[in-house]
Coordinates of C-alpha atoms and ligand atoms in Angstrom, one line a residue:
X1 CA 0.0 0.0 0.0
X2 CA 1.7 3.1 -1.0
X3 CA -0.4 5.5 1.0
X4 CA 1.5 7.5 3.0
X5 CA 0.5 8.8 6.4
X6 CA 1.8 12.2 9.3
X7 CA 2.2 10.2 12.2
X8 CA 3.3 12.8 14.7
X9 CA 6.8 12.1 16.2
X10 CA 5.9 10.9 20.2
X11 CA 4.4 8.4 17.6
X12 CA 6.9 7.5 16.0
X13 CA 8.9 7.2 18.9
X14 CA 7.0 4.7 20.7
X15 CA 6.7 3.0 17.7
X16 CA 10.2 2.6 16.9
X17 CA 11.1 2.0 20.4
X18 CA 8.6 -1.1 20.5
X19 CA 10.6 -2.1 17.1
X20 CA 13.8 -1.9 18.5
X21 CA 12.8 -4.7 21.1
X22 CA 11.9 -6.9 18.7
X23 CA 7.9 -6.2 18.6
X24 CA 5.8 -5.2 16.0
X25 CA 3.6 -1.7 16.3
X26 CA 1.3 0.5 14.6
X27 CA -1.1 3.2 14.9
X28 CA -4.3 2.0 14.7
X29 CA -8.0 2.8 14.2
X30 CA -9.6 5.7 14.3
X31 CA -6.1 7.7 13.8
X32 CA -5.6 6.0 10.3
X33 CA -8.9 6.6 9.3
X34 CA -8.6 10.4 9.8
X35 CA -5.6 11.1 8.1
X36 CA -6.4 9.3 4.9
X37 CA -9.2 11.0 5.3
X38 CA -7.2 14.0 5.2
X39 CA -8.7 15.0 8.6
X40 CA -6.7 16.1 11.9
X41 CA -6.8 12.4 14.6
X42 CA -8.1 13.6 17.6
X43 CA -5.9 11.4 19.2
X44 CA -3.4 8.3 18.5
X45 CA -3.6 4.9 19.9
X46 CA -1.0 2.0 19.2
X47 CA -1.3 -1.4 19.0
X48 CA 1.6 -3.8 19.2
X49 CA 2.5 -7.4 19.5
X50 CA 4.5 -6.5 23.3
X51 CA 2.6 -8.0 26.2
X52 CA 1.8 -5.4 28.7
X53 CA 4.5 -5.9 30.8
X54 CA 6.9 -6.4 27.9
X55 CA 5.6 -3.0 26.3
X56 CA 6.2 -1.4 29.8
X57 CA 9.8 -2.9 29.8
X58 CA 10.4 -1.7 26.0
X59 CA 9.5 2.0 26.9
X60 CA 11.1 2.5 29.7
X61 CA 9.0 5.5 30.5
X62 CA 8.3 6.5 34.2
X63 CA 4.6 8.3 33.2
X64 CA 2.4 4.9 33.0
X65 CA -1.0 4.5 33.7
X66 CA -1.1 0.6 34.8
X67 CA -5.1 0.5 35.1
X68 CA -6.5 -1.6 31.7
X69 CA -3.2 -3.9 31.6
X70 CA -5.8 -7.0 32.3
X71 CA -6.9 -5.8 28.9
X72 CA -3.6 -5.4 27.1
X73 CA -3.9 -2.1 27.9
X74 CA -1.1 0.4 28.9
X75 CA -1.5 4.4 28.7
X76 CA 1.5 6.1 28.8
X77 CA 1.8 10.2 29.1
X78 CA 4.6 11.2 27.2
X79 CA 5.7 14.8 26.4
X80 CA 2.3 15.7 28.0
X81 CA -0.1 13.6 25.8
X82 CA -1.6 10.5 26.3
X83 CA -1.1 7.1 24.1
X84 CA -2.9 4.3 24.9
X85 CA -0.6 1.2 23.7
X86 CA -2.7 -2.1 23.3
X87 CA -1.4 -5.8 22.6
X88 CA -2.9 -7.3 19.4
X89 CA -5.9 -9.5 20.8
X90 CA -8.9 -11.0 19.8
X91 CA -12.2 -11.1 22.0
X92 CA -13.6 -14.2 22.8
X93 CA -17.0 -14.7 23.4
X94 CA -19.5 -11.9 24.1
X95 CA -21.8 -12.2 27.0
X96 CA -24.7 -9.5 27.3
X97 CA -23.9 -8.4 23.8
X98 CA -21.6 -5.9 25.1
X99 CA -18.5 -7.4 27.5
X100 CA -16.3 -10.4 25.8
X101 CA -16.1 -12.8 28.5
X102 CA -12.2 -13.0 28.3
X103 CA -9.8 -11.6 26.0
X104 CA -7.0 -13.5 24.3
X105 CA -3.8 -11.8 23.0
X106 CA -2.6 -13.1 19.5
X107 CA 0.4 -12.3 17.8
X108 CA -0.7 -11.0 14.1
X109 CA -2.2 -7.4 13.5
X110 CA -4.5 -9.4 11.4
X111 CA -6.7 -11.1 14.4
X112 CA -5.8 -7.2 16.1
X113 CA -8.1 -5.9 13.2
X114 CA -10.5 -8.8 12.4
X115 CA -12.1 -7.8 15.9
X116 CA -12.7 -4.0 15.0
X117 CA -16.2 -2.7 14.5
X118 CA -16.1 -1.0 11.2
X119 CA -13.4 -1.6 7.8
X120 CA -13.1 1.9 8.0
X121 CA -11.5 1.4 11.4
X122 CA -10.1 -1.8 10.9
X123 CA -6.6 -0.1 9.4
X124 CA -3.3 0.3 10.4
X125 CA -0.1 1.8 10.2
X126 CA 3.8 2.2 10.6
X127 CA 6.2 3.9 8.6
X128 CA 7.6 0.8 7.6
X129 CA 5.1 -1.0 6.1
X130 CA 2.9 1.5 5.1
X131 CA -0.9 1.2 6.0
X132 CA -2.3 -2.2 7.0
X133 CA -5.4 -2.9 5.3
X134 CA -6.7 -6.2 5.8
X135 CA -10.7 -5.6 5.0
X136 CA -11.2 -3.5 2.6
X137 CA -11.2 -0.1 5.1
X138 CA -9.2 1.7 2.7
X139 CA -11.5 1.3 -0.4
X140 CA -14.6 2.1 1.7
X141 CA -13.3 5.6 3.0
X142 CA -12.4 6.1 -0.7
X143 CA -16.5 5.1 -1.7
X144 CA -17.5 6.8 1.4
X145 CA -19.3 3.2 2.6
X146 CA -19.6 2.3 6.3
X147 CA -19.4 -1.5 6.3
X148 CA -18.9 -4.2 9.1
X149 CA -16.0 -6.6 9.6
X150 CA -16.8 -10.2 8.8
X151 CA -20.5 -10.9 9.4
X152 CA -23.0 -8.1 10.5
X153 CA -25.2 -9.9 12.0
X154 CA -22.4 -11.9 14.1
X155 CA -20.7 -8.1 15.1
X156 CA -23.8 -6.8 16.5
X157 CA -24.8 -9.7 18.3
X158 CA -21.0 -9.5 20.2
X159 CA -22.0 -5.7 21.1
X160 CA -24.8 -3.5 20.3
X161 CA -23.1 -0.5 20.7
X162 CA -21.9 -0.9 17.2
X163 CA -25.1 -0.2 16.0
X164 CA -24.8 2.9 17.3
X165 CA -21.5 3.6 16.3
X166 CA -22.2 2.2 12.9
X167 CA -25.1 5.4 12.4
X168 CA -22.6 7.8 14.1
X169 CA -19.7 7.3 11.8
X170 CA -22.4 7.6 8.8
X171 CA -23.5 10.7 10.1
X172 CA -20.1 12.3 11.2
X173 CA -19.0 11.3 8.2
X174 CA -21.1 11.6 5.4
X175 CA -20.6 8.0 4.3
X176 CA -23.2 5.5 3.4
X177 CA -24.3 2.5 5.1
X178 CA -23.5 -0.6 3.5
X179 CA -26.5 -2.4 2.2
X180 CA -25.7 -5.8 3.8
X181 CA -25.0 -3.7 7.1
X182 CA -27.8 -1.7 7.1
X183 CA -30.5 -4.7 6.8
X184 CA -28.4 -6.1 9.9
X185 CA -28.4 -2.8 11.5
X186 CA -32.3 -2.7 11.4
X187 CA -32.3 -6.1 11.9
X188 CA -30.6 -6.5 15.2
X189 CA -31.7 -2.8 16.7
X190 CA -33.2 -4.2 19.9
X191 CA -30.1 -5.3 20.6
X192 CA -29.0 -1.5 21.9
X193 CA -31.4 -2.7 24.7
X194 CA -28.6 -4.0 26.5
X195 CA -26.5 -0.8 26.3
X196 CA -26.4 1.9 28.7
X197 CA -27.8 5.0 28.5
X198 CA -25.3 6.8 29.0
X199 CA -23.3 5.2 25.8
X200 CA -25.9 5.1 23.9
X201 CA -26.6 9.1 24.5
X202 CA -23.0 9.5 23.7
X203 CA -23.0 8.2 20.7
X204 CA -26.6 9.8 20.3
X205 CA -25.1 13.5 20.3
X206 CA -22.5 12.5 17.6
X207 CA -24.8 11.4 15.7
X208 CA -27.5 14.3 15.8
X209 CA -24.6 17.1 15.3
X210 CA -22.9 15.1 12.0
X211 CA -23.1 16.6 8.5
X212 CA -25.1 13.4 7.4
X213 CA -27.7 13.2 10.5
X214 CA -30.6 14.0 8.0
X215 CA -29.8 10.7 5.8
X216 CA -29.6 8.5 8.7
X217 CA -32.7 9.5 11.1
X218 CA -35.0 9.5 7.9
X219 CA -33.9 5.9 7.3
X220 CA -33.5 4.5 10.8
X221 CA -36.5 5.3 13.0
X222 CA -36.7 2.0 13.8
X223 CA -33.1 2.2 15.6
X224 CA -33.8 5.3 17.2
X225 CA -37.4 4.3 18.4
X226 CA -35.5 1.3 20.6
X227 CA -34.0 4.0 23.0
X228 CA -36.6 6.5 22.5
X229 CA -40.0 4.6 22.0
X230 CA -41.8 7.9 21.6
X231 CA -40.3 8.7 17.9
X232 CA -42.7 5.7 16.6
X233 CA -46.0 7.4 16.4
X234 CA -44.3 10.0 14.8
X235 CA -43.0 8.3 11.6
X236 CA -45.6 8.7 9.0
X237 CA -48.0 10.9 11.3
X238 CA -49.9 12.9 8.6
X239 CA -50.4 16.8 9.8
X240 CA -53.3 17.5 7.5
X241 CA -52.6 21.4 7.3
X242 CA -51.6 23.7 4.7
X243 CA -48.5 24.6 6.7
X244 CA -46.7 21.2 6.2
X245 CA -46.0 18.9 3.6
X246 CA -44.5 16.2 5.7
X247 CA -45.2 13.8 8.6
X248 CA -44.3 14.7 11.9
X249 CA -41.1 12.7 11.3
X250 CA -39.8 13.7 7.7
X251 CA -40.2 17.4 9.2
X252 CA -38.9 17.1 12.8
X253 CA -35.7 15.0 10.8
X254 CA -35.8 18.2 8.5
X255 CA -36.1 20.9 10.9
X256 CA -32.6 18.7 12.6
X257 CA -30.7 19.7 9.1
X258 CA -31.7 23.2 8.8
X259 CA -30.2 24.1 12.4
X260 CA -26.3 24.6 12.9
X261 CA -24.7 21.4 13.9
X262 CA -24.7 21.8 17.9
X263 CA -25.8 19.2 20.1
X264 CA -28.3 21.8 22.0
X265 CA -30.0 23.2 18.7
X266 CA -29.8 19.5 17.4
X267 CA -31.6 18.1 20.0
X268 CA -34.1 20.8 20.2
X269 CA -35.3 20.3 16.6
X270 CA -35.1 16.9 17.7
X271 CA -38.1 16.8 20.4
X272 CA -39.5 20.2 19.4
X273 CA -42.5 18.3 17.7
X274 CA -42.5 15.1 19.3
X275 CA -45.7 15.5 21.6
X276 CA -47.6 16.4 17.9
X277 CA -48.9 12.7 17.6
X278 CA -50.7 12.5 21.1
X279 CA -52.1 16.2 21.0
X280 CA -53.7 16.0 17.2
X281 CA -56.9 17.0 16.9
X282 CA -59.1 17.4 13.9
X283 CA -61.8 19.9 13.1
X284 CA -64.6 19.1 11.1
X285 CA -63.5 20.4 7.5
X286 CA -60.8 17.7 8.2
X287 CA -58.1 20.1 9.4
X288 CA -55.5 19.0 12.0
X289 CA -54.6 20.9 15.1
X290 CA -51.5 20.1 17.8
X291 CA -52.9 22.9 20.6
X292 CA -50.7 22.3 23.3
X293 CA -48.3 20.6 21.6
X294 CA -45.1 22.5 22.8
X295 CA -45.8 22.1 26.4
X296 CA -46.4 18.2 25.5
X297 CA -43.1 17.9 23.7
X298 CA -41.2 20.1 26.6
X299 CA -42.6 17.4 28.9
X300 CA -41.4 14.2 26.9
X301 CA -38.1 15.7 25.7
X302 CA -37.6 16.2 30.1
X303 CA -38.5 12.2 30.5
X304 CA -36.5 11.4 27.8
X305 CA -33.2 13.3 28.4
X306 CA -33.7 12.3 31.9
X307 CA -33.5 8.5 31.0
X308 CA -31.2 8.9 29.0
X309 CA -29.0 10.7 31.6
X310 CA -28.0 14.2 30.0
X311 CA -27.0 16.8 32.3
X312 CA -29.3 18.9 33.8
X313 CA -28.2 22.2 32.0
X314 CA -28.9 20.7 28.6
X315 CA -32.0 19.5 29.9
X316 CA -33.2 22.9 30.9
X317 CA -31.9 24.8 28.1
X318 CA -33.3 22.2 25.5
X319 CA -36.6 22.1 27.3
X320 CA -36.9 25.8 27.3
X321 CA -36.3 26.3 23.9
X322 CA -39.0 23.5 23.1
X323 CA -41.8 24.9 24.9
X324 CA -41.1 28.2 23.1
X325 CA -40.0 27.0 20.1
X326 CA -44.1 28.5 18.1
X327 CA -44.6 31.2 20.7
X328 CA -45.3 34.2 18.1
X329 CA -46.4 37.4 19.4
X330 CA -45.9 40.5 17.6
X331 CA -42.4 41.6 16.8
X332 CA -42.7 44.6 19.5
X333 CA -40.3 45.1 22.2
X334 CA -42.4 44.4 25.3
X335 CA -42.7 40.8 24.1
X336 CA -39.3 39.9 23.0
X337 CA -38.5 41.1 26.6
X338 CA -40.5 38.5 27.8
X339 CA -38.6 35.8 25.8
X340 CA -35.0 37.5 26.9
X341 CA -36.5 37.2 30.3
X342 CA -37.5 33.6 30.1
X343 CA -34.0 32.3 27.8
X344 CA -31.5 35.4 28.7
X345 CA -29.5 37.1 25.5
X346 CA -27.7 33.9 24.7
X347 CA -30.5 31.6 24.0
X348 CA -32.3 33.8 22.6
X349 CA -30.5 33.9 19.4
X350 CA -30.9 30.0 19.5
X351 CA -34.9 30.2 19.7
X352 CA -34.5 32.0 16.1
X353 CA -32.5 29.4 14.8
X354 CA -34.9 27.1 16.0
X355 CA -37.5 29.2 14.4
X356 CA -36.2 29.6 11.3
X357 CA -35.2 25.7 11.3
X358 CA -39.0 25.3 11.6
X359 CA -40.4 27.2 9.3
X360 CA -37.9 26.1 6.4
X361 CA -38.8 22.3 7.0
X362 CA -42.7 23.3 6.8
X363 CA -44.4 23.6 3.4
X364 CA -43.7 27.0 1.5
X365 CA -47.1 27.8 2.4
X366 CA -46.4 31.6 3.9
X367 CA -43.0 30.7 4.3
X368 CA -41.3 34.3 2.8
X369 CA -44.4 35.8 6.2
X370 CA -42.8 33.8 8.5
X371 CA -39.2 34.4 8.1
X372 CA -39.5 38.0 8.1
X373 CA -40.9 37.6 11.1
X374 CA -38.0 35.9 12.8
X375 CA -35.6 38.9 10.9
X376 CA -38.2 41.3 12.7
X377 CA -38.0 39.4 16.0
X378 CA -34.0 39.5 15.6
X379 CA -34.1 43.5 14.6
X380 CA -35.7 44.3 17.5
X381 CA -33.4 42.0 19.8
X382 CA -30.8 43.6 18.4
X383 CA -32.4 47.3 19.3
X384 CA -33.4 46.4 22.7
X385 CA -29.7 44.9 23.8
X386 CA -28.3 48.7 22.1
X387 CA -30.8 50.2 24.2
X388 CA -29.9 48.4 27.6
X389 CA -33.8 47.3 27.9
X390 CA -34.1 45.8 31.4
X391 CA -35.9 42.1 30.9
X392 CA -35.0 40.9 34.7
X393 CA -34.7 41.9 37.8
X394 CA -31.4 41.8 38.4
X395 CA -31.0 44.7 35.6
X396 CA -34.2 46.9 37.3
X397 CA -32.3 50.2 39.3
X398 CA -33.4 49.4 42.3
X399 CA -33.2 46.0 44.3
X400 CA -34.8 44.4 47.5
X401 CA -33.0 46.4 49.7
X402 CA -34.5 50.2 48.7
X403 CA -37.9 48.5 49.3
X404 CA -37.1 47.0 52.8
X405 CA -35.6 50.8 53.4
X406 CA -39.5 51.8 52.7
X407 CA -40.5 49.5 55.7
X408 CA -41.6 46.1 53.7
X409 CA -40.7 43.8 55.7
X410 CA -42.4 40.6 54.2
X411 CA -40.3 39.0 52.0
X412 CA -43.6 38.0 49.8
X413 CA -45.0 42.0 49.4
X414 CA -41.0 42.9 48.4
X415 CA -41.4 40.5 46.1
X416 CA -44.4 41.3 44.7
X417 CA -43.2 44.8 44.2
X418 CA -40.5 44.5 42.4
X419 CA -42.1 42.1 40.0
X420 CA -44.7 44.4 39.4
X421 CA -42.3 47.3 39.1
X422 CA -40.5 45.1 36.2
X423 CA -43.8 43.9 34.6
X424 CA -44.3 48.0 34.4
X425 CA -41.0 48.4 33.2
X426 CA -41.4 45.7 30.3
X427 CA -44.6 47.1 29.1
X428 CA -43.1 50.8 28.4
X429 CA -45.4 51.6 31.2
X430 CA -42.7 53.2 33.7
X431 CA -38.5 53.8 32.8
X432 CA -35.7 52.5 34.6
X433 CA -35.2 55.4 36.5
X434 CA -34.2 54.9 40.1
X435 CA -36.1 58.1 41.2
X436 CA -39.0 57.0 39.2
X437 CA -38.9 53.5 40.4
X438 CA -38.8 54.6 44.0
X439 CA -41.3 56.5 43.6
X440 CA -43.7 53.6 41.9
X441 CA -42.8 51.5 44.6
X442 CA -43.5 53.8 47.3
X443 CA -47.1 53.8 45.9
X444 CA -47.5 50.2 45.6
X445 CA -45.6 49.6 48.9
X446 CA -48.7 51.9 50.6
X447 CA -51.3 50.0 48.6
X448 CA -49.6 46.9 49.7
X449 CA -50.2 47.5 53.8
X450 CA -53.1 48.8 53.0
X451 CA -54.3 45.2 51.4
X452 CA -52.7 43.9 54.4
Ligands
ATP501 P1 -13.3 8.8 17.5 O1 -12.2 8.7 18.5 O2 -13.0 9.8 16.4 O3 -14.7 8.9 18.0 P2 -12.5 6.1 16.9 O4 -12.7 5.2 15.7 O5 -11.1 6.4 17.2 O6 -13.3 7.4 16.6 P3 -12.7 5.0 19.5 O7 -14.0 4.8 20.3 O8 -11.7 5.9 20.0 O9 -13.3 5.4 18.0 O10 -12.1 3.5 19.2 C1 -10.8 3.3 18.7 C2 -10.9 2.1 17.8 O11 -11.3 1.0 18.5 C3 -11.9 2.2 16.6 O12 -11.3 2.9 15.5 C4 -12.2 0.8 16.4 O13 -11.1 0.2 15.6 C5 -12.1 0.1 17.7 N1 -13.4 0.1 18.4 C6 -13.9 1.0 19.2 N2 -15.1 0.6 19.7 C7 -15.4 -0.6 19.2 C8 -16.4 -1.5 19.3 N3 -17.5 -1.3 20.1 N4 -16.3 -2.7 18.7 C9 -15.2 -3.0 17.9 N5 -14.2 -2.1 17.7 C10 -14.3 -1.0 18.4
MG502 MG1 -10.4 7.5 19.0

């Protein structure tokens, strides 16, 4: 193979060291893949015919990370990066589709590659002899195919996880999955029932913020629906109104494309519509309605990311921008207050995105109306950040303390002040003046103990 790779030199070093006591080494997997590819590894692993304890002996390095050795393991840090070195091996058999019940070291890179997920990851490399390409790997990044190694049905069955792995890589990617793979993929998909959440969420976000995410959700719902049953009544869902052309599916898998490719607009557009199917309602000249529908989707998308163990700042911020995501009062000031007070200046940029996202996956039905309208929402965004608007209360001239100074003393009727003094200030009704806002509260603090 004439293909010639950069391997950096820490690399090279290890390799050559491992050489020089009579093993045999190589970068391996995803490293090889990227730089054919043309694309910068994220990091370098190294697999090599040394033992453990033999590779430890052959380095002579004093920065070793002994934990994984059982495993062929060894992570050395050298000239302050990582390399994890790992002794060809082959898995034996699987149990729980996911752990192989003992692992056996082998002396030939071959068996080292047969037991890789994917030919486009089953490649390796030394300057020596030049890339190691036992399955076809280099051929299918050339095609741009994602394919299994050996038997599909066999490599899913030893670990489900590659199902997910084999969408992610198609999506990060751009490539195309195999035909034989992708029956076995569909095939086999309950098997990600014995993965984790947390992997499978993982691999989930890859997938959602790769180039090629539209491709693969439109053509496995089925795969998706195993970890997140509530996508099924959404495939072919009919919305029966002028505003849509597609099923509640083919849009929500469009409305993913037309947003940047971050994990937090990404999985907006993913749940944004998923409580459509349970609140459809049709009127009598056969029309269909989803009234409520972004509350119902905030509440799934909260179960969901919750099971499937996302943080609890994506959580919030997605959920936020869900139940907002078809809020669409006029373009004025006082109400895109209200949504800077309810998302902050950051997020509310993303709500557009989401917006526009929206409306370009919808039929063109008003399409030019609605777009303006997010421009006119931004213009005025825009305006009221220039103007120093005040949307919360931290930003109001006057605080807690000027109204306890008044003589409030209830922490509720404080409270209740300064919310109303904001509400006033939102609406245009009063300025943020201090002397104008003490003087508003003074009046509300006497209505107040008179109430009282
Ligand atoms: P990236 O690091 O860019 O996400 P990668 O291909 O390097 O991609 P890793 O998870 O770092 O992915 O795995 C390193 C290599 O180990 C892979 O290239 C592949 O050869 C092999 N591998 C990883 N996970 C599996 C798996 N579940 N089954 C079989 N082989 C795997
Ligand atoms: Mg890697």
């Amino acid at each position: 193979m004439n293909i010639r790779i950069e391997i950096p030199e820490n690399v090279k070093y290890i390799i050559r060291k491992l050489e020089k006591s009579g093993y045999s080494a190589y970068a391996v997997g995803g490293c090889v893949r990227d730089s054919i590819m043309g694309k910068v590894p994220s990091d370098w692993d190294i697999c090599t015919s040394a033992l453990p304890e033999q590779t430890l002996e052959a380095l002579q390095m004093d920065n070793i990370i002994e934990n994984g050795m059982k495993h062929g393991t060894v992570t050395v840090r050298y000239k302050g990066e990582n390399y994890e070195i790992t002794t060809f091996r082959s898995d034996g058999v699987y149990d729980d589709n996911r752990h192989p019940r003992s692992v056996s070291f082998v002396t030939s890179v071959r068996e080292d590659l047969a037991r890789r997920d994917l030919t486009i990851n089953a490649l390796a490399y030394n300057d020596r002899e030049g890339i190691i390409d036992h399955f076809g790997g280099v051929k299918d990044i050339k095609n741009g195919i994602i394919r299994c190694v050996g038997d599909p049905d066999e490599r899913y069955n030893e670990d489900g996880l590659r199902i997910m792995r084999t969408l992610r890589f198609a999506s990060t990617l751009g490539f195309e999955i195999d035909s034989r793979t992708a029956k076995s993929v569909h095939r086999n998909a309950e098997l990600l029932g014995n993965i984790s959440a947390e992997r499978i969420a993982s691999e989930f976000n890859k997938l959602l913020v790769g180039s090629n995410a539209g491709y693969v959700l439109e053509s496995f719902p089925d795969v998706i629906s195993v970890f997140i049953p509530e996508v099924k009544p959404m495939v072919g869902f009919a919305q029966k109104t002028p505003h849509h052309i597609y099923d509640v599916w083919t849009h929500t898998v469009k409305a993913v494309t037309f947003t940047p490719e971050e994990k937090l607009m990404r999985l907006t557009a993913f749940f944004h519509d998923i409580g459509k199917p349970e609140a459809f309602t049709e009127s009598p000249d056969g029309r269909g309605h989803f009234h409520g529908h972004p509350e119902l989707s905030e509440k799934m998308a909260y179960k969901i990311l919750r099971r499937l163990k996302y943080d609890n700042q994506t959580i919030d911020t997605v959920c936020r921008l869900v139940r907002l995501h078809d809020k669409r009062p006029p373009a004025e000031p006082k109400y895109v207050r209200m949504f800077l007070n309810e998302l902050g200046e950051k997020l509310f940029p993303k709500l557009l995105e989401i917006k526009y996202a929206d409306a370009m996956a919808q039929s063109q039905f008003r399409r030019e109306e609605k777009l303006n309208y997010i421009e006119q929402l931004r213009s005025v965004f825009f305006q009221e950040i220039e103007k120093g608007s005040a949307y919360n209360l931290k930003m109001l001239k006057i605080n807690g303390r000027d109204i306890i100074d008044m003589g409030v003393k209830d922490g509720k009727c404080i409270g209740f002040i300064l919310d109303k003094l904001l509400e006033m200030v939102m609406n245009d009704q009063l300025e943020n003046d201090r002397e104008k806002l003490l003087s508003a509260a003074r009046k509300l603090a006497s209505e107040v103990s008179k109430e009282v």
